[in-house]
Short mmCIF file of C-alpha atoms in Angstrom, two decimals:
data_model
loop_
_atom_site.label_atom_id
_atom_site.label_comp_id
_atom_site.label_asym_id
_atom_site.label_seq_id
_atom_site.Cartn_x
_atom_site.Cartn_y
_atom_site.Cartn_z
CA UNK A 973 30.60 116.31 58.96
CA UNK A 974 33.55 118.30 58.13
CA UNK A 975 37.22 116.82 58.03
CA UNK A 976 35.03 113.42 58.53
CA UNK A 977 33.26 113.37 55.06
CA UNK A 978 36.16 114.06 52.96
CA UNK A 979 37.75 111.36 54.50
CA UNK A 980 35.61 108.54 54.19
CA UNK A 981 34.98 109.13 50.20
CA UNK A 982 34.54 105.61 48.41
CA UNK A 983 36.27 106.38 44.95
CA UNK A 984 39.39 107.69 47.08
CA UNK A 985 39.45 104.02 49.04
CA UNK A 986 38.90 102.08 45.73
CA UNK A 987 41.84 103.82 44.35
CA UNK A 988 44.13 103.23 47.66
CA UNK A 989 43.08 99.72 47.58
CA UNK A 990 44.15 98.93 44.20
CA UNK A 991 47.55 100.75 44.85
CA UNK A 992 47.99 98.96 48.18
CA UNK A 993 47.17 95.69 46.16
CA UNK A 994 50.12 96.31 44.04
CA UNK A 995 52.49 96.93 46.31
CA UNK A 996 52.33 94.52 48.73
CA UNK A 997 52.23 92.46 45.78
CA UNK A 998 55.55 92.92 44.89
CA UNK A 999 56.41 92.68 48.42
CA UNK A 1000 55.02 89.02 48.68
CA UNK A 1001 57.80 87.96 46.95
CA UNK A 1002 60.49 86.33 48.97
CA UNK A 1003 58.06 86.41 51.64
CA UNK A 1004 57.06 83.01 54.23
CA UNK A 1005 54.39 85.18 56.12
CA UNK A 1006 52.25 88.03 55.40
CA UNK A 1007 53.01 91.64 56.05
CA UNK A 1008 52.04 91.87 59.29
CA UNK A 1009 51.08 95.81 60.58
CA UNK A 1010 50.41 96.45 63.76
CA UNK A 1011 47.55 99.33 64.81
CA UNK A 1012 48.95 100.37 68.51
CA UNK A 1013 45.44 101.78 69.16
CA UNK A 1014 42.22 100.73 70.49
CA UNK A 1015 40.48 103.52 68.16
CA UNK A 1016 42.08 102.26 65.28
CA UNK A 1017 41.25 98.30 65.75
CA UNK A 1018 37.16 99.76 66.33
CA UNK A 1019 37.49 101.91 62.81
CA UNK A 1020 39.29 99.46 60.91
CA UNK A 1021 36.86 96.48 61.73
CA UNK A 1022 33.45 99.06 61.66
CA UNK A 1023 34.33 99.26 57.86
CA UNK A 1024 35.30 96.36 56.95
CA UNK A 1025 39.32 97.12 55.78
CA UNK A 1026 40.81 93.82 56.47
CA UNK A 1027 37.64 92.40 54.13
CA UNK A 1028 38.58 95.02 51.42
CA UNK A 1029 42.44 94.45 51.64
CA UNK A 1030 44.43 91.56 50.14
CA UNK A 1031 45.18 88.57 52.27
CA UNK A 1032 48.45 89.08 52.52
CA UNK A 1033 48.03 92.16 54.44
CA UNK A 1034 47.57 90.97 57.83
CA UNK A 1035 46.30 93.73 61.21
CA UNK A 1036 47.60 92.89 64.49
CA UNK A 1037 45.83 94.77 66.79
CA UNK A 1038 47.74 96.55 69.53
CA UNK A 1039 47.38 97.04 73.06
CA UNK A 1040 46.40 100.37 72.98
CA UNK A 1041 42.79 100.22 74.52
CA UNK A 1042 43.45 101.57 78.22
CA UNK A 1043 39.95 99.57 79.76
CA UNK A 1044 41.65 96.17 78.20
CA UNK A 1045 45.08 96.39 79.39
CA UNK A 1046 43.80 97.12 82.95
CA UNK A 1047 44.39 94.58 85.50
CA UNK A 1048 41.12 92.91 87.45
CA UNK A 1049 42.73 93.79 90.30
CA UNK A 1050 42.38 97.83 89.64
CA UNK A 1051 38.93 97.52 88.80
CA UNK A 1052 38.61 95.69 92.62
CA UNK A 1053 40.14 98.85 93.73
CA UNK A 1054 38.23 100.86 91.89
CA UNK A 1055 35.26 98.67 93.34
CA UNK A 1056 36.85 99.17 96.75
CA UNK A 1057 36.61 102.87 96.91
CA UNK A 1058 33.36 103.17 95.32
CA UNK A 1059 31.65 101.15 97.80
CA UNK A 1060 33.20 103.56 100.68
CA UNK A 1061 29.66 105.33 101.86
CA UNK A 1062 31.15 108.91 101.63
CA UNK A 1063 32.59 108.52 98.03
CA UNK A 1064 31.15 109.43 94.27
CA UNK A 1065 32.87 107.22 91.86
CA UNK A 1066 32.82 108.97 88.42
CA UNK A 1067 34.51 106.97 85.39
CA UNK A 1068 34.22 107.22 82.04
CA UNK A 1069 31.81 105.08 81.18
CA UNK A 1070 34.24 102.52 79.32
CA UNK A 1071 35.03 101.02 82.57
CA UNK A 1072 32.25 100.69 84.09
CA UNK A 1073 31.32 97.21 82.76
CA UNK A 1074 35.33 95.37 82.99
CA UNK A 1075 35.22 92.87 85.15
CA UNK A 1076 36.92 92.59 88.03
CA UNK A 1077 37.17 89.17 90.42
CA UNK A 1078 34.01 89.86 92.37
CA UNK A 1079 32.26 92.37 90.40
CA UNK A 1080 32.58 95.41 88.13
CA UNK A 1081 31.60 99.08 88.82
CA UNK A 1082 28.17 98.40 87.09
CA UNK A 1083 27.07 95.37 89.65
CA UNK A 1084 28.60 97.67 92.28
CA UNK A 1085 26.44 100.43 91.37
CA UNK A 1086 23.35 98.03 90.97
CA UNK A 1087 23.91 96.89 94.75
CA UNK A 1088 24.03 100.65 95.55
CA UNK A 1089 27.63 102.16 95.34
CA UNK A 1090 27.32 105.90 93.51
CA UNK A 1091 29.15 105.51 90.60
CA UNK A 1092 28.47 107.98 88.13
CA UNK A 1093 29.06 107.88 84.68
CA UNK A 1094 31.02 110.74 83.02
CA UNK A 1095 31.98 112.11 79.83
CA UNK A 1096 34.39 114.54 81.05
CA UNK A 1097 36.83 114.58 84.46
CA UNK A 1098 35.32 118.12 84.14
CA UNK A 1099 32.05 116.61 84.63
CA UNK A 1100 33.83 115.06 87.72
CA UNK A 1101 35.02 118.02 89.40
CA UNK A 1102 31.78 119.34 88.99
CA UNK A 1103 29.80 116.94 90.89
CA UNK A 1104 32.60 118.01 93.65
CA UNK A 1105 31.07 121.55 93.49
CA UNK A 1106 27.83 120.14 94.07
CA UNK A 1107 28.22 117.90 96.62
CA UNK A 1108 31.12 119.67 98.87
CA UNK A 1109 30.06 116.68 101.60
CA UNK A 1110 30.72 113.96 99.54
CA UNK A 1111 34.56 112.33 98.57
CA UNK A 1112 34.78 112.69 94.53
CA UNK A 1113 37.07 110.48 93.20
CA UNK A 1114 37.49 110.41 89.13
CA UNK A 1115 39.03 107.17 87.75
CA UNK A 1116 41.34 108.48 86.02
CA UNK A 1117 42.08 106.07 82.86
CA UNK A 1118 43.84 106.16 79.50
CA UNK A 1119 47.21 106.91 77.60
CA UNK A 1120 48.84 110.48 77.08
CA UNK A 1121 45.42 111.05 74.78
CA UNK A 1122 43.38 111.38 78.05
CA UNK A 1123 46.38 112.39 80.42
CA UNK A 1124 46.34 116.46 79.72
CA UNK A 1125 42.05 116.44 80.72
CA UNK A 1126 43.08 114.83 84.09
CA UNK A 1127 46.29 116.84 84.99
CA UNK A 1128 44.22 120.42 83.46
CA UNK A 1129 40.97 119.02 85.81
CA UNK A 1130 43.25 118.53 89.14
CA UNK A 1131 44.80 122.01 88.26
CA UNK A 1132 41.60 123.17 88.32
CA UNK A 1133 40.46 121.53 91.51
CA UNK A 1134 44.12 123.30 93.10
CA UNK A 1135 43.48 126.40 91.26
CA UNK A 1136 39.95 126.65 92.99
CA UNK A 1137 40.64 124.86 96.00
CA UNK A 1138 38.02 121.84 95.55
CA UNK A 1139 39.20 119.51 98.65
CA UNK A 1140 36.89 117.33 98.05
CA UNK A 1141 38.02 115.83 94.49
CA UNK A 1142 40.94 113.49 94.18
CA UNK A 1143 41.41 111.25 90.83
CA UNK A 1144 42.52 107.84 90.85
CA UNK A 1145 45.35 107.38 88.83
CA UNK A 1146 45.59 104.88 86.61
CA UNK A 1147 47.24 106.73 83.21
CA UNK A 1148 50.03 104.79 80.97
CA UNK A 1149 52.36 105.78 78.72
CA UNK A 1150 52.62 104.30 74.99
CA UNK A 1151 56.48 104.83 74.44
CA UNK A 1152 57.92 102.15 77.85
CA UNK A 1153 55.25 100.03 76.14
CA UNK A 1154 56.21 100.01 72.06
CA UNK A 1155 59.92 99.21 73.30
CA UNK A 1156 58.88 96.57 75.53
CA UNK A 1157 56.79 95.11 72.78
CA UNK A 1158 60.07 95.36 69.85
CA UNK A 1159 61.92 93.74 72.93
CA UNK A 1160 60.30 90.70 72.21
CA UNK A 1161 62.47 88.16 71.35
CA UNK A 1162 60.26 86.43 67.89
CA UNK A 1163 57.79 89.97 67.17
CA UNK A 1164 56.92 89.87 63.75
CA UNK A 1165 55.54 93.27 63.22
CA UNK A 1166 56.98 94.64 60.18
CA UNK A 1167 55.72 98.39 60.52
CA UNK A 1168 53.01 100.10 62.89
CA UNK A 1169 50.38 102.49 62.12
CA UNK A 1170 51.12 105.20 65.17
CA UNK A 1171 48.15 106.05 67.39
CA UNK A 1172 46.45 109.41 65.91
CA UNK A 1173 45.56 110.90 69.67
CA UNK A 1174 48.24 109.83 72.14
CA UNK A 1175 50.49 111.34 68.93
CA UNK A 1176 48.33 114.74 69.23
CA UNK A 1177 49.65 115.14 72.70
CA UNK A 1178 53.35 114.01 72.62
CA UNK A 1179 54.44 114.38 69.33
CA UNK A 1180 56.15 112.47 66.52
CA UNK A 1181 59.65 112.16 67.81
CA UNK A 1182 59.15 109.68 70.81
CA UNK A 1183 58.88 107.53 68.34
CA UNK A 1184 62.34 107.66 66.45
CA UNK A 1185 63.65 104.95 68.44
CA UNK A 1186 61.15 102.39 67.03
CA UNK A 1187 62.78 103.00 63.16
CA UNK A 1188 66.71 103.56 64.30
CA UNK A 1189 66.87 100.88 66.86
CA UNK A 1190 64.73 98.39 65.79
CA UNK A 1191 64.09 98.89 61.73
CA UNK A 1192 60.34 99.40 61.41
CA UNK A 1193 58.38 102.36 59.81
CA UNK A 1194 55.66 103.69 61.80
CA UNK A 1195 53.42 106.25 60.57
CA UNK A 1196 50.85 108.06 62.52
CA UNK A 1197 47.21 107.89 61.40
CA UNK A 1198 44.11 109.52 61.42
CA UNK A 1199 40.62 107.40 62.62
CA UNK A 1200 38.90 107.60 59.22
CA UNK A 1201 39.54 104.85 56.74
CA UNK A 1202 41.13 106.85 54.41
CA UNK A 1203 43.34 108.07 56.91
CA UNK A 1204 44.30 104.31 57.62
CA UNK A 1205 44.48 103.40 54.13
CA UNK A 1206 46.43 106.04 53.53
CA UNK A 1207 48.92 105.15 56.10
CA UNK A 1208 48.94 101.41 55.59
CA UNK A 1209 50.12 102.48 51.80
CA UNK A 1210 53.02 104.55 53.53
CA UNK A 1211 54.35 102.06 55.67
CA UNK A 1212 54.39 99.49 52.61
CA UNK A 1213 56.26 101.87 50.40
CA UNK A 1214 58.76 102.41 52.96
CA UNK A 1215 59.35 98.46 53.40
CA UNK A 1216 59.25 98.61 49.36
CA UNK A 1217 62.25 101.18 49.66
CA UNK A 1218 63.73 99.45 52.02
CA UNK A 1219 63.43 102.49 54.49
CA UNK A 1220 62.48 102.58 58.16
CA UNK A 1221 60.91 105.92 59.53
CA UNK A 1222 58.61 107.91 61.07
CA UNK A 1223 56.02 109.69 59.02
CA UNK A 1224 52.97 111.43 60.01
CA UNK A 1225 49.31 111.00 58.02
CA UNK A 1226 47.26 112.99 60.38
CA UNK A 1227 49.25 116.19 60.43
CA UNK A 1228 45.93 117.55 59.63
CA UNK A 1229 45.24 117.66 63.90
CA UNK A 1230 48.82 116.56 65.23
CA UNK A 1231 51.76 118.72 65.21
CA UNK A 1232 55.24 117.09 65.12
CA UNK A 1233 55.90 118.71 68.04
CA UNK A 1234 52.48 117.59 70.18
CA UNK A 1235 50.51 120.10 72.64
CA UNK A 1236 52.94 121.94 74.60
CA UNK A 1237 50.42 123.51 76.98
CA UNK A 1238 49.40 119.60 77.41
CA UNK A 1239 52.96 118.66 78.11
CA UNK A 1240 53.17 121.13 80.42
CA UNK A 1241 50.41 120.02 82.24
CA UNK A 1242 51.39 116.39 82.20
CA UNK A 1243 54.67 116.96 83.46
CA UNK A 1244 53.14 118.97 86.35
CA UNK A 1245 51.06 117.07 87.50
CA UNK A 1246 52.51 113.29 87.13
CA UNK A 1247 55.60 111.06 87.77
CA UNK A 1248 56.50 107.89 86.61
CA UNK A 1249 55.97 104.94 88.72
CA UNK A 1250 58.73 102.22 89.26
CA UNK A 1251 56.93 99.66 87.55
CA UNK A 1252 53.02 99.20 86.80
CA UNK A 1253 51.00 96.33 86.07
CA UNK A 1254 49.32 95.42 82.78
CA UNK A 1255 46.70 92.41 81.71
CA UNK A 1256 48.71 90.06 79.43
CA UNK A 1257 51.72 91.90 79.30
CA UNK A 1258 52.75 91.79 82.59
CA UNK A 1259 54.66 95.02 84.55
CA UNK A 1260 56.52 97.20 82.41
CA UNK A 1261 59.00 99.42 83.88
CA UNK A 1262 58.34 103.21 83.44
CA UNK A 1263 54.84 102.62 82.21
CA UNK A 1264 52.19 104.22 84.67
CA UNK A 1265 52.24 107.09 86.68
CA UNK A 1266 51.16 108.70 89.87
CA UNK A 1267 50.68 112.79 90.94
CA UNK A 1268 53.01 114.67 92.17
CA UNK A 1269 54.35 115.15 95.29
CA UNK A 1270 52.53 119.06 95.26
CA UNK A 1271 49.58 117.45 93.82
CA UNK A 1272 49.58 114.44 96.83
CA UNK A 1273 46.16 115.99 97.86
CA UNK A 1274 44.15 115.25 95.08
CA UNK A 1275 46.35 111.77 95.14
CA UNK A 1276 42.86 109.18 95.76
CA UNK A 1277 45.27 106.36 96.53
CA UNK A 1278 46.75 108.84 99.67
CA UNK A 1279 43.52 109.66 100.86
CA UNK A 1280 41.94 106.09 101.09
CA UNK A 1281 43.60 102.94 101.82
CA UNK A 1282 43.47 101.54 98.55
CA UNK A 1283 43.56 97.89 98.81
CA UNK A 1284 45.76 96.71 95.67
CA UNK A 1285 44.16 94.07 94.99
CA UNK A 1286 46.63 91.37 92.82
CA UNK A 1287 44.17 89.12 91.08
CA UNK A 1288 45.16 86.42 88.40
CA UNK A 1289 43.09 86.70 84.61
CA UNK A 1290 40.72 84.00 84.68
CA UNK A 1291 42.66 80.61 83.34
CA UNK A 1292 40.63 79.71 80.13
CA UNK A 1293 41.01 83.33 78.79
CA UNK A 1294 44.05 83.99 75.94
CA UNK A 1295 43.68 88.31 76.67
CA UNK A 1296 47.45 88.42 76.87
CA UNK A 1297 48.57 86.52 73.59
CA UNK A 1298 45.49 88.57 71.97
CA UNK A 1299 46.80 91.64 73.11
CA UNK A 1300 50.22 90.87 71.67
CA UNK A 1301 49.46 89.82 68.89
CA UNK A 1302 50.28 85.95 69.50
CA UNK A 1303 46.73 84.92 68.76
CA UNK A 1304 43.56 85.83 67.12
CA UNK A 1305 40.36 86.45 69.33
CA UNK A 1306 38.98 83.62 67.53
CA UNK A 1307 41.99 81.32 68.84
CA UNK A 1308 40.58 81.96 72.79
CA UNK A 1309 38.69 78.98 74.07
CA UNK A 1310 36.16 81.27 75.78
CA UNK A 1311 35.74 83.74 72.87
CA UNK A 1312 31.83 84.03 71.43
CA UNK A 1313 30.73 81.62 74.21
CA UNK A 1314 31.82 82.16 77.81
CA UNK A 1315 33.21 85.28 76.93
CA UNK A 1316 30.44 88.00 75.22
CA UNK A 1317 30.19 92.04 75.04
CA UNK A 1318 26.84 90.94 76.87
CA UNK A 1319 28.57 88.99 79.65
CA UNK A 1320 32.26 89.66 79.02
CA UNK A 1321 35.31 87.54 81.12
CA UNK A 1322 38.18 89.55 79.52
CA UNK A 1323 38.94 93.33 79.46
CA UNK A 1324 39.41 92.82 75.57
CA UNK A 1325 35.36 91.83 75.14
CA UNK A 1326 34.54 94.85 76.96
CA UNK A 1327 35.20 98.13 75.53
CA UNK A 1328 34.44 98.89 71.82
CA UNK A 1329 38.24 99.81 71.15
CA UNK A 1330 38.77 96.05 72.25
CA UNK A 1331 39.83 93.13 70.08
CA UNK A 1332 37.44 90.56 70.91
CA UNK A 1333 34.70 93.08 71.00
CA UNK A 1334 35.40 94.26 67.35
CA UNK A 1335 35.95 90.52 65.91
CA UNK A 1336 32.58 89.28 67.59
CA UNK A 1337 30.89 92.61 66.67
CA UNK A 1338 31.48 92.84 63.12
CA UNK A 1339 33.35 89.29 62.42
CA UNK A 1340 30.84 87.55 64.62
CA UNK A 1341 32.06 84.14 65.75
CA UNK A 1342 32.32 82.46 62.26
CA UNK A 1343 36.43 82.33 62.67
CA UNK A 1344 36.18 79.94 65.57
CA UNK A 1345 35.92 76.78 64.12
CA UNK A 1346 39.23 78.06 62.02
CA UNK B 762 37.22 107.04 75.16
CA UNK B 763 40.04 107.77 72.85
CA UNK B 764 38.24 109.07 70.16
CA UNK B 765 38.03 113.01 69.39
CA UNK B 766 35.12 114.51 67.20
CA UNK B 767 35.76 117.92 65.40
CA UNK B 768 33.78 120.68 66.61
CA UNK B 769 33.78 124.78 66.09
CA UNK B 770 34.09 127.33 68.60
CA UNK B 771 31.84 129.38 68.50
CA UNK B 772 31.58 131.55 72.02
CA UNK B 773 34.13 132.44 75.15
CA UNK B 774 31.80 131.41 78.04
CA UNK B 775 34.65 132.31 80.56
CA UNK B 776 37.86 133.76 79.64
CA UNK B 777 39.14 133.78 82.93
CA UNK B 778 38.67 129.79 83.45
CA UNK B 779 39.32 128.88 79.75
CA UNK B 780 36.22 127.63 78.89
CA UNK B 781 34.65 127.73 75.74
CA UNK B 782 31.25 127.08 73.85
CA UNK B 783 31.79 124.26 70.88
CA UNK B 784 29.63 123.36 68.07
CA UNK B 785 29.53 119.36 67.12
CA UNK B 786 27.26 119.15 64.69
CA UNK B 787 24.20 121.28 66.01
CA UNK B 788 25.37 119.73 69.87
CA UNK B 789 26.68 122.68 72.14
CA UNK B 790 29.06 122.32 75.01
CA UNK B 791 31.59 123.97 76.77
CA UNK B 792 34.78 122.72 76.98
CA UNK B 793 38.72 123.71 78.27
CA UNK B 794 40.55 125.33 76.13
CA UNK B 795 43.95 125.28 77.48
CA UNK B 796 45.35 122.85 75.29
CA UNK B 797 44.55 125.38 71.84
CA UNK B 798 44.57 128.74 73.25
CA UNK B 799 47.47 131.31 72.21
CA UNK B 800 49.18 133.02 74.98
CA UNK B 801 50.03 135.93 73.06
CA UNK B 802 46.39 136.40 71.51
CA UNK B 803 43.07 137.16 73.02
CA UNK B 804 40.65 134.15 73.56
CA UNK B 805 38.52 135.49 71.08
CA UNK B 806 41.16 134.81 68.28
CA UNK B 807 39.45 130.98 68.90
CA UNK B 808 36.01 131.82 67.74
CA UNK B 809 35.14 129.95 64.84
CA UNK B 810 38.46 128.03 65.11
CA UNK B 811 37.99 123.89 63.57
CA UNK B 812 39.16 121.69 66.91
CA UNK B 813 39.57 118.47 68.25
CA UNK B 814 37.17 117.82 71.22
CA UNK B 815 38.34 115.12 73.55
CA UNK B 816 36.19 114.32 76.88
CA UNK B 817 35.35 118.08 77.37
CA UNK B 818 38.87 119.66 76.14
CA UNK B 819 39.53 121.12 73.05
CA UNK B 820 43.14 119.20 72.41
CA UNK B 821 44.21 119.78 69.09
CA UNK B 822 42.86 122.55 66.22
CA UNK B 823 41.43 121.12 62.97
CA UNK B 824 44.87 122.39 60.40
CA UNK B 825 42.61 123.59 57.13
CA UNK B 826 45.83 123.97 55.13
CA UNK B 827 47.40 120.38 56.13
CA UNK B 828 43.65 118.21 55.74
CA UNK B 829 43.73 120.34 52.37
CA UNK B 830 47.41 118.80 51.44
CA UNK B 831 46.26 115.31 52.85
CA UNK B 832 43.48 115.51 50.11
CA UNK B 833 45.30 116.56 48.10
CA UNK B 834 47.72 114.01 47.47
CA UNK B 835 45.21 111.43 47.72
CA UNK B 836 43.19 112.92 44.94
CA UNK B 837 46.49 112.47 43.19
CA UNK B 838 46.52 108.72 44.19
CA UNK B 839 42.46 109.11 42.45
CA UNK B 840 44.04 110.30 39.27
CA UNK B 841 46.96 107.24 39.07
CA UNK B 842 43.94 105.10 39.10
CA UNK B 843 43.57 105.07 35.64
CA UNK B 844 46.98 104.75 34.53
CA UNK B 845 47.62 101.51 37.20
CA UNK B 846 44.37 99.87 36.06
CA UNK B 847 45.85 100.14 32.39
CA UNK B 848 49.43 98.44 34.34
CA UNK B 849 47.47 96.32 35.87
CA UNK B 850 46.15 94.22 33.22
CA UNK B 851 49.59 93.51 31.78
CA UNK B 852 51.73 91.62 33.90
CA UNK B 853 52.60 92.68 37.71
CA UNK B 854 56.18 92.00 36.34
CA UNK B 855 56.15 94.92 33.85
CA UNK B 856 56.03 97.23 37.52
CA UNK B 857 59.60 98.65 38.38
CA UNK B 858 60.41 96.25 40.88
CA UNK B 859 62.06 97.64 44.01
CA UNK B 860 65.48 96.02 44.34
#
């Protein structure tokens, strides 16, 4: 496939390998720990464990995988909203279909759907707004879900419900931000992350330069990266000749789909359509201020947790699981008591076993569970 | 859900809404095209136009020239090979060290 192909050529990885080999090499020295680089997205913990990089890299290169999968960082208690409104008899529940098998504390949107709630499974909100069209005496509600990568499709889909006057769609709004969440990460008093690769997508939409802060205030390179594993070995060889020159800043691998400047008509749309909450609630990592948002004030109609008395649910993660200290960073998937056992992609406990952008999911999918006697 | 796949354009289905037909490898869809049209150009400027598709919106077009210069300078990286296998068998300590 074009732009994929090219990118995925094995003579081109050998030959990054060896050079990344080198370097970090001549980094070791001086060193206690490895070089530890975190991936902030969900996209790029899936690629780099579907081929293999951490097997092909030297030990001393370590991936901490970020907590940029939107299905794990969501609380249980949203999916019991989610549940919540589904289950109303007048409402089609459309999601992507990511979410539809997280768990929440009495069920997830699959089980609710076996037991007869319509939840509907869809690729696009698009597809969303149509089933509106279709069925003007049902309640739509799209869960909306995701960073600023899937933020412009929802605010462009409820400007198209407004545009055409659809009263019966509203979206659930459940979008974060990256940038409150990076800072609140570096804000960490012992975070030994000594340069990120920069999430490819959510970088498509906002741009390279809401990311300064991470080299000027707090010393780390961070270079954005493409999904392929060129792309990321590409970018991990960046970051390690920036910490070879002693340098801290932000580069940009992928400029191939991402403009420094992001996707203005995106922007546009985003800041249209949405407002920061206060505060919002993540698994493992707690609230972060700044961090979620709601619609608008002119877009309160199409608002799902105005229309319906959404119960916000507060429910606490299940005590054996470790999702927080994974999603940090703190631990390894194969350091959770539950992981390969009472926690599966088959029967998953935590968010992180769930989605194929997870953690867990990636180490028991293509590390299988041979780390947990470690 | 946060992965794109390139696609091409390769009809206007509806100018007035935005919407677009794209071609992912032999799959056809229509998607939004908000996010990549030109205000000052006709939608038709689009057709056969490399983009990003991202659950049903074109987000981002495909840069020929930059992917090009992203090659290019790994094929460069290709070419080193040679000469850091040949540094490589000598000592690491015979590579200029940073400090």
């Amino acid at each position: 496939m074009r732009f994929v192909d090219e990118f995925r050529d094995p003579a081109l990885a050998t030959a990054l390998i060896r050079e990344i080999g080198v370097l970090s090499a001549r980094l070791e020295r001086g060193r206690a720990n490895p070089i530890a680089v975190m991936e902030v997205c969900g996209g790029h913990t899936h690629a780099i464990f579907r081929y293999g990089l951490e097997g092909l890299l030297p030990d001393l290169i370590e991936f901490v995988h970020g907590p940029g999968c939107p299905v794990c960082v969501l609380p249980m208690g949203r999916v019991d909203d989610c549940v919540a409104i589904a289950e109303r008899p007048e409402v089609i529940f459309a999601t992507f279909g990511d979410a539809m098998r997280v768990p929440g504390s009495r069920k997830s949107l699959l089980q609710a759907k076996a037991e007869g709630a319509d939840v509907r499974m869809v690729y696009s909100p698009l597809d969303a707004l149509e089933l509106a069209r279709r069925n003007p005496g049902r309640e739509v509600v799209f869960f909306g879900l995701g960073f600023e990568t899937t933020m412009p499709s929802t605010a462009l889909t409820v400007l198209r419900a407004a545009r055409e006057g659809i009263a019966n769609f509203s979206v659930f709004c459940n979008h974060i931000t990256i940038i409150p969440t990076l800072r609140a990460l570096l804000e960490q008093p012992d975070f030994g992350i000594d340069g990120f690769i920069g999430p490819g997508h959510v970088s498509m939409v906002i741009g390279t330069a809401p990311y300064r802060f991470i080299a000027q205030e707090f010393g780390r390179p961070l270079v954005v990266a493409g999904f392929e594993p060129i792309d990321l070995l590409q970018s991990l060889l960046m970051i390690l000749r920036q910490m070879a020159a002693g340098e801290a800043r932000i580069e940009n691998q992928y400029a191939r789909v991402v403009p420094e400047q992001g996707n203005p008509a995106a922007l546009k749309a985003v800041a249209q359509v949405y407002e920061p909450r206060p505060t919002f609630e993540w698994r493992g990592l707690g609230s972060i201020a700044g961090s979620g948002v709601r619609l608008t004030e002119p877009y309160a109609a199409f608002d799902a947790e105005r229309r319906f008395a959404v119960p916000d649910i507060k429910v606490a993660d299940p005590a054996a699981c470790r999702c927080g200290e994974v999603l940090t960073g703190a631990v390894k998937p194969w350091a959770c008591p539950v992981f390969g056992t009472g926690c599966t992609p088959e029967m998953p406990l935590g968010a992180l076993m769930v989605s194929s952008e997870g953690a867990c999911a990636a180490y028991y999918q293509y590390g299988g569970v041979r780390g947990a006697a470690a | 859900m946060c992965l794109g796949i390139p696609g091409r354009i390769v009809a206007i289905s509806d100018p007035d809404a935005m919407l677009a037909v794209v071609d992912v490898s032999g799959v056809r869809r229509t998607v939004d095209v908000v996010c990549v049209a030109q205000e000052s150009a006709p939608l038709e400027e689009l057709i056969g136009v490399w983009v990003l598709v991202h659950v049903g919106f074109a987000m981002s077009r495909i840069d020929e020239e930059e992917a090009a210069a992203t090659l290019k300078v790994l094929a460069e990286i290709g070419e080193m090979d040679g000469e850091m296998e040949a540094l490589r068998t000598g000592s690491l300590d015979l590579l200029p060290q940073a400090n």
